[in-house]
XYZ file of C-alpha atoms in Angstrom:
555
model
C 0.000 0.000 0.000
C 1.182 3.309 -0.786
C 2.320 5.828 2.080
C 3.555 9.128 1.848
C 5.287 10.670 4.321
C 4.151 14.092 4.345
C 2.393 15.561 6.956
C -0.956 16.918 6.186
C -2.698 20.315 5.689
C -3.298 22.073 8.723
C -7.305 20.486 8.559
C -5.488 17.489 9.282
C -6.705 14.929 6.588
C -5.462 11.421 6.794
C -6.453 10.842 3.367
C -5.607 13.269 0.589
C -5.940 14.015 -3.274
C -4.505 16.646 -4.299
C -5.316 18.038 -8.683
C -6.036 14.061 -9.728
C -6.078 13.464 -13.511
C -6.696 10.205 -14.431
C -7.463 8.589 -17.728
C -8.491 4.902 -18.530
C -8.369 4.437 -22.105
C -10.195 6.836 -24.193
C -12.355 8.234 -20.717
C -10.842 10.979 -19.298
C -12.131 9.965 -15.393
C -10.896 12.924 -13.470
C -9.314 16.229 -14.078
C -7.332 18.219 -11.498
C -9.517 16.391 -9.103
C -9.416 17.300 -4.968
C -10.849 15.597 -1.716
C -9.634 15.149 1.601
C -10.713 12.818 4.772
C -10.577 13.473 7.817
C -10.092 10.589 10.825
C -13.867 10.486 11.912
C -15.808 11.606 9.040
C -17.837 9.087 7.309
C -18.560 10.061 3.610
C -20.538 8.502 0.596
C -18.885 8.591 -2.526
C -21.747 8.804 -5.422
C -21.424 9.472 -9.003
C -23.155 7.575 -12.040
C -21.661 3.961 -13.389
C -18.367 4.255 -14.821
C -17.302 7.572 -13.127
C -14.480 6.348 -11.653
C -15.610 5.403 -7.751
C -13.600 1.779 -8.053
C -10.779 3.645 -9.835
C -10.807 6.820 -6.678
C -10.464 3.604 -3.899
C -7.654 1.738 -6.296
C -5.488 5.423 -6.360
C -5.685 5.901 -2.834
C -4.620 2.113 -2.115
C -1.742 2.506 -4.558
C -3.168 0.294 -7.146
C -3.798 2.637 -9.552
C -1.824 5.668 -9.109
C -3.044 9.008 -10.888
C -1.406 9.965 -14.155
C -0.772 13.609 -12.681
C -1.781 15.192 -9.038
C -0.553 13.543 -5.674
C -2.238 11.075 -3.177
C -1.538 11.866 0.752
C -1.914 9.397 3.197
C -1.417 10.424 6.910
C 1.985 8.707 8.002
C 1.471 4.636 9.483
C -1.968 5.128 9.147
C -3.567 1.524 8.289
C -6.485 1.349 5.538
C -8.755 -1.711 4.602
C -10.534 -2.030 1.285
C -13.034 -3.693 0.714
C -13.943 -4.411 -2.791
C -16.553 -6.946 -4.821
C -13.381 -8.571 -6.684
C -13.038 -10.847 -3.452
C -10.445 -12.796 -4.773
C -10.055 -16.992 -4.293
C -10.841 -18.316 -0.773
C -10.693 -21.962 0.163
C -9.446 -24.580 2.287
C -10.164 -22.471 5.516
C -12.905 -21.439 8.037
C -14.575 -18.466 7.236
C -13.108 -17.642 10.674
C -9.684 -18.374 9.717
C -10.071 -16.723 6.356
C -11.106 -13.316 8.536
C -8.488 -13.702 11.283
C -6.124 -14.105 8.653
C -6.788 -10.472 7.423
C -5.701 -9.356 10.934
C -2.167 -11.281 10.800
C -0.646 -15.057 11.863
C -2.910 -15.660 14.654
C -4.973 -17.423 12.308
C -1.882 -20.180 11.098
C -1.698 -20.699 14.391
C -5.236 -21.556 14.912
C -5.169 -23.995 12.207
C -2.482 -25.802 13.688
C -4.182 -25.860 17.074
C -6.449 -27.331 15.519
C -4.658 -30.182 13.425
C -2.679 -30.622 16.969
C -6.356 -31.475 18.977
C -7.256 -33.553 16.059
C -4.546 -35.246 16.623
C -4.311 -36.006 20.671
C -7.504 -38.177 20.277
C -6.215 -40.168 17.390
C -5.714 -43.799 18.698
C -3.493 -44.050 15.641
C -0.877 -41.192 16.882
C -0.636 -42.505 20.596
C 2.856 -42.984 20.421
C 3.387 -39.224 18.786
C 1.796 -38.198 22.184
C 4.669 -36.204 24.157
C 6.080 -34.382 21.170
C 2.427 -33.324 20.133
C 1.508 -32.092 23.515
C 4.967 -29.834 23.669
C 4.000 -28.782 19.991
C 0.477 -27.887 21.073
C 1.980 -25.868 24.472
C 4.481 -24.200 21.846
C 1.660 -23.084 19.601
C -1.222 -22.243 22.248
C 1.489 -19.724 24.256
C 2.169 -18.064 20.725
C -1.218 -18.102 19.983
C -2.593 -16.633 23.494
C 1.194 -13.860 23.228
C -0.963 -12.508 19.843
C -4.292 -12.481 21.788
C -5.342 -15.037 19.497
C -8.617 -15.921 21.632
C -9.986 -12.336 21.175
C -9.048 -12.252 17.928
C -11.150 -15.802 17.290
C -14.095 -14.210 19.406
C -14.375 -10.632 17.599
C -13.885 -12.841 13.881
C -17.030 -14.446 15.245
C -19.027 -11.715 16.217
C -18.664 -10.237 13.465
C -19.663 -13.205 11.189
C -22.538 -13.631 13.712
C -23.604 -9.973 13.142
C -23.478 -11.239 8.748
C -25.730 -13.942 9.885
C -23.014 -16.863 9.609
C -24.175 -19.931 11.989
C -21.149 -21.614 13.740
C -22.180 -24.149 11.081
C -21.398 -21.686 8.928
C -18.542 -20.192 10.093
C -16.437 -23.189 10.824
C -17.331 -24.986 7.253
C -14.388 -24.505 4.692
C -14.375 -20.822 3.121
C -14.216 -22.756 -0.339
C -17.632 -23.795 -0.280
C -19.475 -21.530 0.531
C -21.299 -18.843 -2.544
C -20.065 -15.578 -3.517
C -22.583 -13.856 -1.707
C -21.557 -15.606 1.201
C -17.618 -15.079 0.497
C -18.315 -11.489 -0.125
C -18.862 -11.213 3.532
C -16.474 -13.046 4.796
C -14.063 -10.534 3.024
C -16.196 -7.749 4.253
C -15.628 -9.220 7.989
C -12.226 -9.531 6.891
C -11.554 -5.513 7.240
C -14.223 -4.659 10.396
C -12.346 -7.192 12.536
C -9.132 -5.201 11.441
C -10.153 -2.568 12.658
C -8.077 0.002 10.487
C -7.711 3.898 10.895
C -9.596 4.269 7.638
C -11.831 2.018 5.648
C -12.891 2.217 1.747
C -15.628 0.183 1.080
C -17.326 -0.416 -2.328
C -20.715 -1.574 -2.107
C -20.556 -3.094 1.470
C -24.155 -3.299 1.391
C -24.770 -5.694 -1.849
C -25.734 -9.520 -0.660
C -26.448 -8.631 2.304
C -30.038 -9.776 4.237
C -31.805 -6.727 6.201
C -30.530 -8.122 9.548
C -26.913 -8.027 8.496
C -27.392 -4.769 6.757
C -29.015 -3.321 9.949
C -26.166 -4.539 12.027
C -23.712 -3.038 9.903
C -24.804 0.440 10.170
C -24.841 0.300 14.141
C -21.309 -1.256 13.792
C -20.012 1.575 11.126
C -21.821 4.536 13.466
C -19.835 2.928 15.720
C -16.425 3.146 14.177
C -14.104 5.975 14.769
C -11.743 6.282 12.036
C -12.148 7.408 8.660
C -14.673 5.697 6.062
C -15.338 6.223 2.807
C -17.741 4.123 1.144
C -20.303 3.447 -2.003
C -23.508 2.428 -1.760
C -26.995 1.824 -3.514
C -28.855 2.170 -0.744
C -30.524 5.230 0.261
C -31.763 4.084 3.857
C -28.219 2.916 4.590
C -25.823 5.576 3.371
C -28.277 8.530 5.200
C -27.945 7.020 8.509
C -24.451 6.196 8.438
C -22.950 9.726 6.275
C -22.140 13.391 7.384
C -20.485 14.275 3.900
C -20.852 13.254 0.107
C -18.285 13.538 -2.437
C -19.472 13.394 -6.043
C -17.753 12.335 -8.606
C -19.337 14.050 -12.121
C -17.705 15.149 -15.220
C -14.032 14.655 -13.915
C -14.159 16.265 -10.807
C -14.812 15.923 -7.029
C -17.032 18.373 -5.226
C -17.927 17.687 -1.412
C -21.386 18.363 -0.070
C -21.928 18.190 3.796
C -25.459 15.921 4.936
C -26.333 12.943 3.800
C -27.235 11.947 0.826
C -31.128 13.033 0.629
C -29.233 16.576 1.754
C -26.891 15.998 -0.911
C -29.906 15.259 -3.557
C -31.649 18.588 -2.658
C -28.551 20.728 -2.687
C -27.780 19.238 -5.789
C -30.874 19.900 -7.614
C -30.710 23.127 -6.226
C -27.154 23.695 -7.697
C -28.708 22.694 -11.058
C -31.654 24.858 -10.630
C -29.204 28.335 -10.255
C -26.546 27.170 -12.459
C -29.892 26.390 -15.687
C -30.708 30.299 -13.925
C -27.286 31.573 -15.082
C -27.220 29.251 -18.002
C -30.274 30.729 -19.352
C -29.570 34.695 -18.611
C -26.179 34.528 -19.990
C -27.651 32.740 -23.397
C -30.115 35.297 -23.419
C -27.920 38.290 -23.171
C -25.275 36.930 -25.618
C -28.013 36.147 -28.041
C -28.852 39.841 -27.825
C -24.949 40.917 -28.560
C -25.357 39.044 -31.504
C -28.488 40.137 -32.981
C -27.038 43.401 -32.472
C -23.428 42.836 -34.133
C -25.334 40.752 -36.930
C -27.472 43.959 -37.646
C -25.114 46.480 -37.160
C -21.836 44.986 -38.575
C -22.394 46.252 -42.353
C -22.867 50.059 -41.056
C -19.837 51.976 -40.728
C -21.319 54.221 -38.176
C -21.697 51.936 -35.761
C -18.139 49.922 -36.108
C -16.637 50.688 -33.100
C -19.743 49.716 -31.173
C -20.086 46.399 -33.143
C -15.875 45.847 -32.611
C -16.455 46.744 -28.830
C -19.538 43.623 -28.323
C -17.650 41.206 -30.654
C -14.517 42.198 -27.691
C -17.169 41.541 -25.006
C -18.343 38.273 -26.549
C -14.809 36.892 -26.690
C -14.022 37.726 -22.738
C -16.910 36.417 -21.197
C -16.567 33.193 -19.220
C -19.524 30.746 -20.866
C -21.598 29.288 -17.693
C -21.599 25.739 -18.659
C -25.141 23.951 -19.277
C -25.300 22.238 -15.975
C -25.238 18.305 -16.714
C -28.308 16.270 -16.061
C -28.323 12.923 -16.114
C -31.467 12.116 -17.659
C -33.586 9.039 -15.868
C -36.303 7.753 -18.520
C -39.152 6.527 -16.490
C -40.845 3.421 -17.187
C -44.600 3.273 -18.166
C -46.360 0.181 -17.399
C -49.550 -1.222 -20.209
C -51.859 -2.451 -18.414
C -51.810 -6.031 -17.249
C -54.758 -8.349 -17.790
C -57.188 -8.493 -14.874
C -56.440 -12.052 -12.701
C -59.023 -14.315 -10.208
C -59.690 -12.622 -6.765
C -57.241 -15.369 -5.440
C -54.127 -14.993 -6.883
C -51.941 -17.726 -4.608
C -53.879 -20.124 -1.802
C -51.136 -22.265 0.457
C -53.019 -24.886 2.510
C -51.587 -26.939 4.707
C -47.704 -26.683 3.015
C -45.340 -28.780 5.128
C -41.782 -28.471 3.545
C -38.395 -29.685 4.932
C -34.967 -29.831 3.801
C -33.676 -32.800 5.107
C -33.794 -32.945 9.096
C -34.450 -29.029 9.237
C -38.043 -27.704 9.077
C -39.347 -24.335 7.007
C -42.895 -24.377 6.821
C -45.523 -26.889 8.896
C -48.525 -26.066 8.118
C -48.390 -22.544 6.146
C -52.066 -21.587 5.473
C -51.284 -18.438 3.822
C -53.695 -16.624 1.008
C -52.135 -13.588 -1.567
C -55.131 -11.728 -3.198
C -55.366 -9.035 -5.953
C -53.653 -5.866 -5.858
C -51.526 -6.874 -2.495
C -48.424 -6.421 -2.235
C -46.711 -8.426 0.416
C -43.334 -8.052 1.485
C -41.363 -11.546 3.162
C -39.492 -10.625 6.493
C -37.438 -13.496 7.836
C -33.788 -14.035 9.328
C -31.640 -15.970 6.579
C -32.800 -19.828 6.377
C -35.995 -18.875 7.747
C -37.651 -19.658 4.163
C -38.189 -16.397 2.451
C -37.007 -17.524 -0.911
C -37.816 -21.299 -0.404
C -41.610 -19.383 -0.338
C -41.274 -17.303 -3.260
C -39.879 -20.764 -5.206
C -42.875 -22.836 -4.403
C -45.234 -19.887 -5.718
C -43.348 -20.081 -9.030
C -43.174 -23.587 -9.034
C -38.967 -24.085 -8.322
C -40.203 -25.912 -5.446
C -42.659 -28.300 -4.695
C -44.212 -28.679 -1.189
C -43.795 -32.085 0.848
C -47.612 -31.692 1.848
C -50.501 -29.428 1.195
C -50.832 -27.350 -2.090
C -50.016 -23.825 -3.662
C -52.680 -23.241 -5.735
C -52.427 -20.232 -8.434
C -55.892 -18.602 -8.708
C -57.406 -18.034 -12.111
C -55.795 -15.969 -14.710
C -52.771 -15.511 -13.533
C -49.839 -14.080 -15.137
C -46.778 -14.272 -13.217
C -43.120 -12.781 -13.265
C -40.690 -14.531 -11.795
C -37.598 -12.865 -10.675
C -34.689 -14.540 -8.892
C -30.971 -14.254 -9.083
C -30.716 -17.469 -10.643
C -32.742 -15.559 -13.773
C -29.700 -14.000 -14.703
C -27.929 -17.207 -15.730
C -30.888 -17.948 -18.678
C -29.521 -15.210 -20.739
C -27.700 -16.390 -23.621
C -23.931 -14.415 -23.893
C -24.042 -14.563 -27.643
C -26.874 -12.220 -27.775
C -25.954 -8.243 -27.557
C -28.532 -6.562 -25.329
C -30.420 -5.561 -28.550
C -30.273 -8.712 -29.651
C -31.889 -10.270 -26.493
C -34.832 -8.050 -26.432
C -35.664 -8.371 -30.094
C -35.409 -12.523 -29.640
C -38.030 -12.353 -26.561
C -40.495 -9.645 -28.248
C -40.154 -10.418 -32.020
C -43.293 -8.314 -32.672
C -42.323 -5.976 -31.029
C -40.896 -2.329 -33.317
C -37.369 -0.626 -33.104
C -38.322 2.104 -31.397
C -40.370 0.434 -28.395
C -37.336 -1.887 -27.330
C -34.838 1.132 -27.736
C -37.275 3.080 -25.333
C -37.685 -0.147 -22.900
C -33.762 -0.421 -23.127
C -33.321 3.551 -22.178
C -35.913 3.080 -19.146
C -32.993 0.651 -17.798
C -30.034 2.006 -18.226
C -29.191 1.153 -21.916
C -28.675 3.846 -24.412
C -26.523 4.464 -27.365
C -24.192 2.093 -28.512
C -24.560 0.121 -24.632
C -27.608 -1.802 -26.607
C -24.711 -3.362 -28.851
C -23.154 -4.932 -25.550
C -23.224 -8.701 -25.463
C -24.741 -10.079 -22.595
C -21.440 -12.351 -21.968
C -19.474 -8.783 -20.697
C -22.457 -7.595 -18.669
C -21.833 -6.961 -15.075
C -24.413 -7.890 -12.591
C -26.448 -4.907 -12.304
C -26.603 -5.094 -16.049
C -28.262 -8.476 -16.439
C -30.186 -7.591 -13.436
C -31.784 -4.519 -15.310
C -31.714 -6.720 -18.623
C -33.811 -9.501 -16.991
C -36.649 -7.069 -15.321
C -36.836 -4.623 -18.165
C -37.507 -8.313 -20.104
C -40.365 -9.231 -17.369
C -41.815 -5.960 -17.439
C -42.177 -5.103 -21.101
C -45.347 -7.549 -21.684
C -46.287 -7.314 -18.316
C -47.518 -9.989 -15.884
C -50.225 -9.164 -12.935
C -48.769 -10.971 -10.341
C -44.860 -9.714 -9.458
C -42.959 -12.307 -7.491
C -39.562 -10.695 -6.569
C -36.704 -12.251 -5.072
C -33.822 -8.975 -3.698
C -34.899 -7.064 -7.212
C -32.496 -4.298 -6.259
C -29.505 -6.103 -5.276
C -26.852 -5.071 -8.229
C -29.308 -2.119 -9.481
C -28.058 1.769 -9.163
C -29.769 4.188 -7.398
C -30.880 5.799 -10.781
C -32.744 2.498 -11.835
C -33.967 1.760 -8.201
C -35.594 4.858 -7.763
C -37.237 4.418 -11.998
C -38.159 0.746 -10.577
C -39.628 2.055 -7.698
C -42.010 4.932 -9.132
C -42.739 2.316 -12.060
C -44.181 -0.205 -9.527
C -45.722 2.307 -7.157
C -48.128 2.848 -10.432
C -48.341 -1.210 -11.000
C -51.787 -2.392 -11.024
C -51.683 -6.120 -10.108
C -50.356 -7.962 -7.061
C -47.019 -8.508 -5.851
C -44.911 -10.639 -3.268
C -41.085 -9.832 -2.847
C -38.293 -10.333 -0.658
C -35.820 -6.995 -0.646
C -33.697 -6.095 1.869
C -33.503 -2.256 0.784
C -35.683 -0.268 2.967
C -36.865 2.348 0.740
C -38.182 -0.268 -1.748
C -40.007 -1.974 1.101
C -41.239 0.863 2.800
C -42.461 2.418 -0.778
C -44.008 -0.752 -2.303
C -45.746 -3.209 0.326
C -49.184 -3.129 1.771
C -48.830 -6.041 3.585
C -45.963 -7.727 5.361
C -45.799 -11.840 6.423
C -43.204 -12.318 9.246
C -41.298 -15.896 9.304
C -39.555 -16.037 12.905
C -38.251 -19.259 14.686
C -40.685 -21.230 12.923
C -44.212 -19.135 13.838
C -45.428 -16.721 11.050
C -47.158 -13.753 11.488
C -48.964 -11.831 9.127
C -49.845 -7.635 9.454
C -51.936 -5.403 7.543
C -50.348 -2.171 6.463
C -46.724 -1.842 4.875
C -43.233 -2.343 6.158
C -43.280 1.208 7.278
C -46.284 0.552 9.682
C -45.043 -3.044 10.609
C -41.683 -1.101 11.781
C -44.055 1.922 13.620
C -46.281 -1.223 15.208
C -43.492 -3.770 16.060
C -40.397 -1.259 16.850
C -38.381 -3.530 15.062
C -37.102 -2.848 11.763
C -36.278 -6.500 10.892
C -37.837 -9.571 13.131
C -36.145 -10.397 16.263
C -33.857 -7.105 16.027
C -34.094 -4.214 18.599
C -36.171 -1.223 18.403
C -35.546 0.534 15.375
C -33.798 3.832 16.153
């Protein structure tokens, strides 16, 4: 990691950029760019996809140095980064794999380990004596590093992600990428460094985990800096925003609903200017153009073609332009859109549902609350039929059209096909214009349509897929984490295109602007009971005082 060893400014940042440029490729990313941090704050980096946010954490770790301006960092000070390029983890606990972020405590565990294994093998009897010294060696070495801490904060933390000591002492290797993304993430809390960068800390995460992250990051006293697509999250959590827009850096203070209105606000006097300063040069002109040919008036036409030539042009201010999405109406379905009765279902010795009696009718919209394991998805997959119950029946009511959307979804799309191409092949009747709009509503315009669907990133496919399920739409919405990958551009366009959706949904999310926006309803799974409440996640939070179930009061 890069150091420097100047000392800084007299505000005292421990993180500094001083006139950045930076170019990747053809994109010029920033342009005498500035931003300091200061031990304490806790700032939200925003900026559209592609501005550079990755590229800003990479130049302050010294991965990516600038091509011109300087990078400070406050002498000794220790950073952690967390990015979604987790790297390859195996043959480990998840524990080990975080205490090994921290230093060799965690080599030493493993051989602890190996060492126990091996006291109580009738086979290595004879090995006894010079295992027991080993083991003494080892444990002092271990307990000199304050190994036993270490092992207890590596598994609070992973407790606080929702890891089960199942979980947690299972080999690293085997677990998903969702799942390895926090390990890494628990890799840098348990660190514990002066400042932390983290990029997206809040994708694949469950609402518990994401809950007990913010407490732990109000909690944390050095420096952060961190990107996020969730609203709820980054406002509880920031004091400052840095955006990142057209090559440079410009710091707001608030968080980031602050940041929106100040920004709009910006906008608003900047058009102001804009416009005045168009108006009055378009009046210079008029004048010079009428003038110019009389001989009588030359010095006065010489004198506003002078004046032209000085003035500083106001730049247009830069919008970025969100195309909403407009649903057709979807055909009318049965009263009853899904009936459980009776649904027992088990996965192998451990027990989801035992009984569920559970009815969805038209134009609800219920939202799933649930720790992890507790069956949220398992209940969304036996509505669309990835799942069939051990007893009882899911019956879909009459005329039912349903969307499907799960993670899994993203995998169907064929990485041959361009974007374009993928759109046209699922609505062949379907003009030119109509799938260039749909494309535009998510996220797709120019020659982005051309991409093929083999190069997409996750939040691509992820807008791919839904702008797919939406374009013919369905009248019954079942949503597993919708948002997870998605901007906050698209999830706020998703958000107002649903709030005007006439059927009937059920979802799982764990952002809590989407819940709060969407649901009337809410159905509570908790240590096997479950618990259904009239009104939306935003009155289930005001009635319970819980924002997630079995949490504490929401604060």
């Amino acid at each position: 990691m890069r150091r420097s060893a100047e000392t800084t400014s007299e505000k005292n940042f421990m993180i500094r950029l001083d006139n950045i440029s930076k170019q990747n490729g053809h994109q010029l990313l920033f342009i005498d760019a500035s931003m300091g941090l200061q031990k304490g704050e806790k700032v939200g980096l925003v900026g559209p996809n592609g501005a550079g946010k990755s590229t800003l954490f990479r130049m302050i770790t010294g991965q990516d140095p600038p091509d011109d301006g300087q990078v400070t960092i406050e002498t000794g000070m220790t950073i952690g980064y967390f990015s979604q390029d987790v790297g390859e983890m195996s043959g480990q606990s998840a524990v080990a794999a975080v205490m090994d972020g921290v230093g060799p405590a965690s080599v030493l565990a493993a051989e602890m380990s190996q060492l126990e294994a091996a006291m109580v093998d009738p086979d290595r009897m004879g090995e006894m004596d010079a295992l027991v010294e080993r083991y003494g060696e080892v444990q002092a070495r271990f307990e000199e590093l304050d190994g036993y801490a270490l092992d207890a904060r590596a598994r609070e933390v992973l407790a606080g992600l929702s890891f089960s000591q199942e979980r947690m002492d299972g080999d690293v290797g085997l677990l998903s990428g969702g799942w390895k993304m926090r390990v890494a993430l628990a890799r840098i809390l348990v660190m514990r460094p002066d400042g932390m960068l983290l990029d997206e800390p809040s994708n694949h995460l469950d609402l518990e985990s994401l809950i007990w992250l913010e407490e732990f990051l109000k909690g944390y006293d050095g420096a952060l800096l961190m990107t996020s697509h969730d609203r709820a999250f980054m406002n509880r959590i920031i004091g400052k925003v840095v955006e990142i827009d057209g090559g440079t850096l410009t710091t707001y203070s608030g968080n980031y609903d602050f940041y929106e209105q100040q920004r709009a606000l910006s906008e608003k006097q900047r058009q102001a200017q804009f416009d005045r300063q168009q108006a009055m040069m378009a009046k210079e002109i008029k004048f010079i153009e009428r003038f110019k040919a009389r001989a009588s008036h030359a010095a006065q036409v010489q004198s506003r073609v002078k004046k032209l030539d000085k003035i500083e042009k106001v730049e247009m201010p830069r919008r970025r332009q969100a195309v909403q999405f407009e649903f057709r109406a979807p055909p009318r379905s049965g009263d009853d859109v899904a009936n459980f009765r009776g649904v027992h279902k088990a996965y192998g010795s451990q027990s989801i549902y035992a009984g569920l009696d559970f009815l969805v009718r038209r134009k609800e919209r219920w939202c799933i609350l649930g720790a992890n394991g507790a069956g949220k998805s398992t209940l969304l997959k036996l509505v669309a039929g990835g799942a069939e119950p051990d007893q009882g029946k899911v019956v879909i009511g009459s005329n039912v059209k349903m969307g499907y959307f799960a993670q899994h979804s993203m995998d169907l799309l064929d990485g041959d096909d361009t974007i374009f191409g993928s759109l046209e092949k699922s609505f062949p009747q379907a003009g030119q214009g109509a799938l260039r709009t749909l494309a535009g509503c998510f996220g797709f315009s120019g020659d982005d349509i051309e991409k093929s669907c083999r190069v997409l990133s996750g939040g691509e496919k992820a807008r791919l897929v839904m702008a797919k399920m939406l374009f013919d739409p369905p009248n019954f919405l079942v949503l597993d984490e919708p948002t997870n990958h998605l901007d906050m551009a698209t999830k706020e366009m998703l958000v107002a295109a649903l709030a005007e959706f006439e059927g009937t949904m059920l979802f799982v999310s764990h952002d809590r602007h989407f819940l709060g926006a969407l649901s009337n309803r809410v159905l509570e799974l908790t240590d096997g009971e479950v618990h259904q409440y009239a009104g939306g996640y935003t009155e289930y939070v005001a009635r319970t005082g819980q924002e997630a179930p079995g949490l504490h009061p929401a604060g």
